[in-house]
CSV table of N, CA and C in Angstrom, one decimal:
chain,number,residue,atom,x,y,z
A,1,UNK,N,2.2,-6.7,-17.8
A,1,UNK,CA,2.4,-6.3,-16.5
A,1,UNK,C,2.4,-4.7,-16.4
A,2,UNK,N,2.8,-3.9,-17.1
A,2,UNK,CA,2.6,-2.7,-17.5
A,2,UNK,C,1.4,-1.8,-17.4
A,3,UNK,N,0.8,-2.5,-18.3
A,3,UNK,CA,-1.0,-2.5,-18.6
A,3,UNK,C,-1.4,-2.9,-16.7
A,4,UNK,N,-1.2,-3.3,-16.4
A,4,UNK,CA,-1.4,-3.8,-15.3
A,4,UNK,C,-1.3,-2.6,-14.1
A,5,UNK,N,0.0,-2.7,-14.0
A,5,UNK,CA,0.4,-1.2,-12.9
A,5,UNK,C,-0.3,0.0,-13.5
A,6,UNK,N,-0.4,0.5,-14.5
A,6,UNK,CA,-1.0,1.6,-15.1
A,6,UNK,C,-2.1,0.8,-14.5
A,7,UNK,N,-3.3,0.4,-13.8
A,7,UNK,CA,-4.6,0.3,-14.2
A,7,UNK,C,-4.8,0.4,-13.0
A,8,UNK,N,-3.7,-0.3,-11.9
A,8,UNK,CA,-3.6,-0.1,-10.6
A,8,UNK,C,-3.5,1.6,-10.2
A,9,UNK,N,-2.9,2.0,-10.9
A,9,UNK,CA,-2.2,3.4,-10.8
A,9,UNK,C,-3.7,4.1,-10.5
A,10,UNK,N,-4.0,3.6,-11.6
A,10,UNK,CA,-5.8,4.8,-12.2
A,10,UNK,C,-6.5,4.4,-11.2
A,11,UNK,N,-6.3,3.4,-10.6
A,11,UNK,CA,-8.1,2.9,-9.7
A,11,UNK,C,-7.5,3.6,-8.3
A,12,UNK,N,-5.7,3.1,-7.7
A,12,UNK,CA,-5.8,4.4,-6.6
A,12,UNK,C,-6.2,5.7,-7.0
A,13,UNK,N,-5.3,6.4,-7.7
A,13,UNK,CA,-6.1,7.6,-8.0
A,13,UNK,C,-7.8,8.5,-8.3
A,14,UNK,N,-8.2,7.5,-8.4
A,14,UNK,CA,-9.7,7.4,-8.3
A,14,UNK,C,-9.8,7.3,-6.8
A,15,UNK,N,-9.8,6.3,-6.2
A,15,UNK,CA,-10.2,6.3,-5.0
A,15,UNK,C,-9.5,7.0,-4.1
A,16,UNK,N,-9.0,7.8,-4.5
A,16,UNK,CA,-7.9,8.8,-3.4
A,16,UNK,C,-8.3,10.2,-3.9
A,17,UNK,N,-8.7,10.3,-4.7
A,17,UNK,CA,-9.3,12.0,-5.3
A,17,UNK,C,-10.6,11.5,-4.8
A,18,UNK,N,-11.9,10.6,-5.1
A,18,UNK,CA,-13.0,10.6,-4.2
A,18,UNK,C,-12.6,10.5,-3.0
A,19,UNK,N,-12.1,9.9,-1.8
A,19,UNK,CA,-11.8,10.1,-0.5
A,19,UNK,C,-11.5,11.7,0.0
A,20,UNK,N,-10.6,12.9,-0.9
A,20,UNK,CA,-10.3,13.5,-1.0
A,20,UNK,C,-11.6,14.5,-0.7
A,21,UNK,N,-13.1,14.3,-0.8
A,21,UNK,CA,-13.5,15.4,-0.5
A,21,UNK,C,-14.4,15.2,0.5
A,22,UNK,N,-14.7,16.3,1.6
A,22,UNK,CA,-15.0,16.1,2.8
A,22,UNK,C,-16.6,15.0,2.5
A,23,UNK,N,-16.9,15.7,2.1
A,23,UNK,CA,-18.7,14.9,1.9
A,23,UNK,C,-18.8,13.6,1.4
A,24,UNK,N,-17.8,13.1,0.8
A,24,UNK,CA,-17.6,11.8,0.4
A,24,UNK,C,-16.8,10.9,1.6
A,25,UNK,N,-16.1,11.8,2.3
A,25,UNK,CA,-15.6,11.1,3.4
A,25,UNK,C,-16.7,10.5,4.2
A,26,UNK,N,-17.5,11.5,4.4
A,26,UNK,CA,-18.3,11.7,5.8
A,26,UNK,C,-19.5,10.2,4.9
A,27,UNK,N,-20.0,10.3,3.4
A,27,UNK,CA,-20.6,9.3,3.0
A,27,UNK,C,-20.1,8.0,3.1
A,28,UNK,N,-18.8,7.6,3.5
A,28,UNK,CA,-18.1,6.5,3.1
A,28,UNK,C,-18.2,6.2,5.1
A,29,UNK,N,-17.9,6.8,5.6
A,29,UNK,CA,-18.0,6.6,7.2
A,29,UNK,C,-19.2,6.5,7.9
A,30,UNK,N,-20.7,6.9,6.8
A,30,UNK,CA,-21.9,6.5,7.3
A,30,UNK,C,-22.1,4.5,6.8
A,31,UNK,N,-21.6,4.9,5.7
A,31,UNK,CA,-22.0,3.2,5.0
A,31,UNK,C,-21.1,2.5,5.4
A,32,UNK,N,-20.1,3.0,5.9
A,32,UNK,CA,-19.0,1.4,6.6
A,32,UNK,C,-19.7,1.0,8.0
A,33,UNK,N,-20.6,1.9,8.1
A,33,UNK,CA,-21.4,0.8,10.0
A,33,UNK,C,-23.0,0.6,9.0
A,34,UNK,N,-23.5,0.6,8.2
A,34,UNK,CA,-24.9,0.7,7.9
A,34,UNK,C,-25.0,0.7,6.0
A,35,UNK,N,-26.4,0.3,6.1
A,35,UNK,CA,-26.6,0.0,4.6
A,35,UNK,C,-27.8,1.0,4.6
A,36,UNK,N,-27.2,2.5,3.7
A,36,UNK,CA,-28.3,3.2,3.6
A,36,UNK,C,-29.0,3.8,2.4
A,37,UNK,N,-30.2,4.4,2.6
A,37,UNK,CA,-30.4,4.8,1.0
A,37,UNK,C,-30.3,6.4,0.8
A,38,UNK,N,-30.6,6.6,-0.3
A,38,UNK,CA,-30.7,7.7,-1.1
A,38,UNK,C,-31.2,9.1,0.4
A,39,UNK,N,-32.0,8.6,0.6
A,39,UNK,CA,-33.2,9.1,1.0
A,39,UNK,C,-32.3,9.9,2.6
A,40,UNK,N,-32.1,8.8,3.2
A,40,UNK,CA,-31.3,8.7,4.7
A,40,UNK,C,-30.2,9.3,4.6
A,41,UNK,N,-29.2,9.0,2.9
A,41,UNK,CA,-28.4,9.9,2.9
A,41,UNK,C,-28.4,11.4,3.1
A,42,UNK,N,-29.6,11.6,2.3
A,42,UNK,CA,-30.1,13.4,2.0
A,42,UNK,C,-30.1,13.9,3.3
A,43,UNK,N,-31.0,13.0,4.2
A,43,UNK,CA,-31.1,13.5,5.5
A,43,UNK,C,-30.1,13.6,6.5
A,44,UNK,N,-29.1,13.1,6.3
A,44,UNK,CA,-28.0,13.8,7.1
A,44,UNK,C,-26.7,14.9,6.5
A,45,UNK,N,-27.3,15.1,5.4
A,45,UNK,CA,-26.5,16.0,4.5
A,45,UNK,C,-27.4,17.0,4.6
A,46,UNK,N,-26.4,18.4,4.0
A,46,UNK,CA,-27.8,19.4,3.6
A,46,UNK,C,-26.8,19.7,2.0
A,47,UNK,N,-27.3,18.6,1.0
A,47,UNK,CA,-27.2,19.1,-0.4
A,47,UNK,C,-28.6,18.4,-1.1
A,48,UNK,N,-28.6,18.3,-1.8
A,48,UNK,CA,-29.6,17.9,-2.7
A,48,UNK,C,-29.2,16.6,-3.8
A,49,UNK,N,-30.4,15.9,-4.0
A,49,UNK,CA,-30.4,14.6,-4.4
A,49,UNK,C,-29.5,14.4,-5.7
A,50,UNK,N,-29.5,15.6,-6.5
A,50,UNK,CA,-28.5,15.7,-7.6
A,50,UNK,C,-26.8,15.7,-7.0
A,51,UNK,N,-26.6,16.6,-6.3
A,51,UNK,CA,-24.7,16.9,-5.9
A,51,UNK,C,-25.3,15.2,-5.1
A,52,UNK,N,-26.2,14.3,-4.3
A,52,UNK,CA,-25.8,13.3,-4.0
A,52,UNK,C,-25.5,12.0,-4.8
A,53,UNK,N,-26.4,12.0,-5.7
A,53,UNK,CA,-25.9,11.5,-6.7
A,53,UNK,C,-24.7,11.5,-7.5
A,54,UNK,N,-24.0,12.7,-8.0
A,54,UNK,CA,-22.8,12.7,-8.4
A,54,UNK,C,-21.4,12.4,-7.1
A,55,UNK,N,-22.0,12.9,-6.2
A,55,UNK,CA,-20.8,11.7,-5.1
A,55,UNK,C,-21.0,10.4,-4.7
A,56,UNK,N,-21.9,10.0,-5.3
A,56,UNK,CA,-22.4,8.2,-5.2
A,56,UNK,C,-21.7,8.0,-6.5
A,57,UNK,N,-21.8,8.5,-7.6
A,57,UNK,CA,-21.2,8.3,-9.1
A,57,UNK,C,-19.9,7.8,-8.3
A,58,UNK,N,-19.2,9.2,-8.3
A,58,UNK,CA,-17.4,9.2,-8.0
A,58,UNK,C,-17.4,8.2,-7.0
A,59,UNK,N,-17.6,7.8,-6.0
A,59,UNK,CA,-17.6,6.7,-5.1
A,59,UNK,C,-17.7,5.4,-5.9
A,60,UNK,N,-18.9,5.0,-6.5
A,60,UNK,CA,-18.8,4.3,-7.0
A,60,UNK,C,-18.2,3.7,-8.3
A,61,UNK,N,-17.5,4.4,-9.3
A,61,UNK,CA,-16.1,4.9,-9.9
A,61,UNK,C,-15.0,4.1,-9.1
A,62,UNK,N,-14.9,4.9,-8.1
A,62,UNK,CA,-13.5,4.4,-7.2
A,62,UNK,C,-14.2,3.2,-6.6
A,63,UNK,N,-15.0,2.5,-7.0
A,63,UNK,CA,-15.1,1.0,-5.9
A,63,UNK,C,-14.9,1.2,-4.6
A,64,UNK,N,-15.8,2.5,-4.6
A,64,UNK,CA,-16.0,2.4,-2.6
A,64,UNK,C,-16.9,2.1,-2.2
A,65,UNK,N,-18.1,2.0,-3.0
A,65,UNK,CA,-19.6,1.5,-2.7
A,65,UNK,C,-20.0,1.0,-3.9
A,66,UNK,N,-21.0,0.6,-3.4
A,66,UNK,CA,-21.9,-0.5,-4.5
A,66,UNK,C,-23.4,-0.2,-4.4
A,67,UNK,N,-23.7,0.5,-5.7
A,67,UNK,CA,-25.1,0.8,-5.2
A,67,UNK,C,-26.2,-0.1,-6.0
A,68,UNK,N,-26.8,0.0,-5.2
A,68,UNK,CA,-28.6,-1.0,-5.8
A,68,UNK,C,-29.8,-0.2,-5.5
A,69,UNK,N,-30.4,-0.8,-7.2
A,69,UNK,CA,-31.8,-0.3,-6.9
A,69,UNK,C,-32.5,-0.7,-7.4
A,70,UNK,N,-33.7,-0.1,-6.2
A,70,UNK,CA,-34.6,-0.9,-5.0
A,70,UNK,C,-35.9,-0.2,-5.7
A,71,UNK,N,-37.1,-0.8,-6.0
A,71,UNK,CA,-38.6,0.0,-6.1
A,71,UNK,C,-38.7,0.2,-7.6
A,72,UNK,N,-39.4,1.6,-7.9
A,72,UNK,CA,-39.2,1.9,-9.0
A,72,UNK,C,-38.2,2.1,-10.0
């Protein structure tokens, strides 16, 4: 049970340090009405596909999203 709360412990704190930063908020409040990509993301942000990528990482870390991929 121990092992248990400690793992609980780690996964809020994951998901509460990603929630923690504005652009990940604002990412999390686009995908709770819509299923979007890479692409759509960039376009309402102004960072670049790399910093988007490492807040899809941390997000997806904290089990706030679930990403798939699509194409090549």
């Amino acid at each position: 049970n121990r092992n248990r709360l400690r793992s609980d412990k780690m996964n809020t704190v994951l998901m509460l340090k990603a929630l923690a930063d504005e652009t990940r908020w604002e990412i999390i409040q686009l995908l709770k009405c819509n299923n979007l990509c890479a692409c759509q993301l960039l376009d309402a942000f102004d960072i670049s596909q790399a910093t988007l990528s490492y807040h899809m990482r941390l997000l997806q870390e904290a089990s706030l999203v679930q990403g798939i991929k699509e194409g090549y």
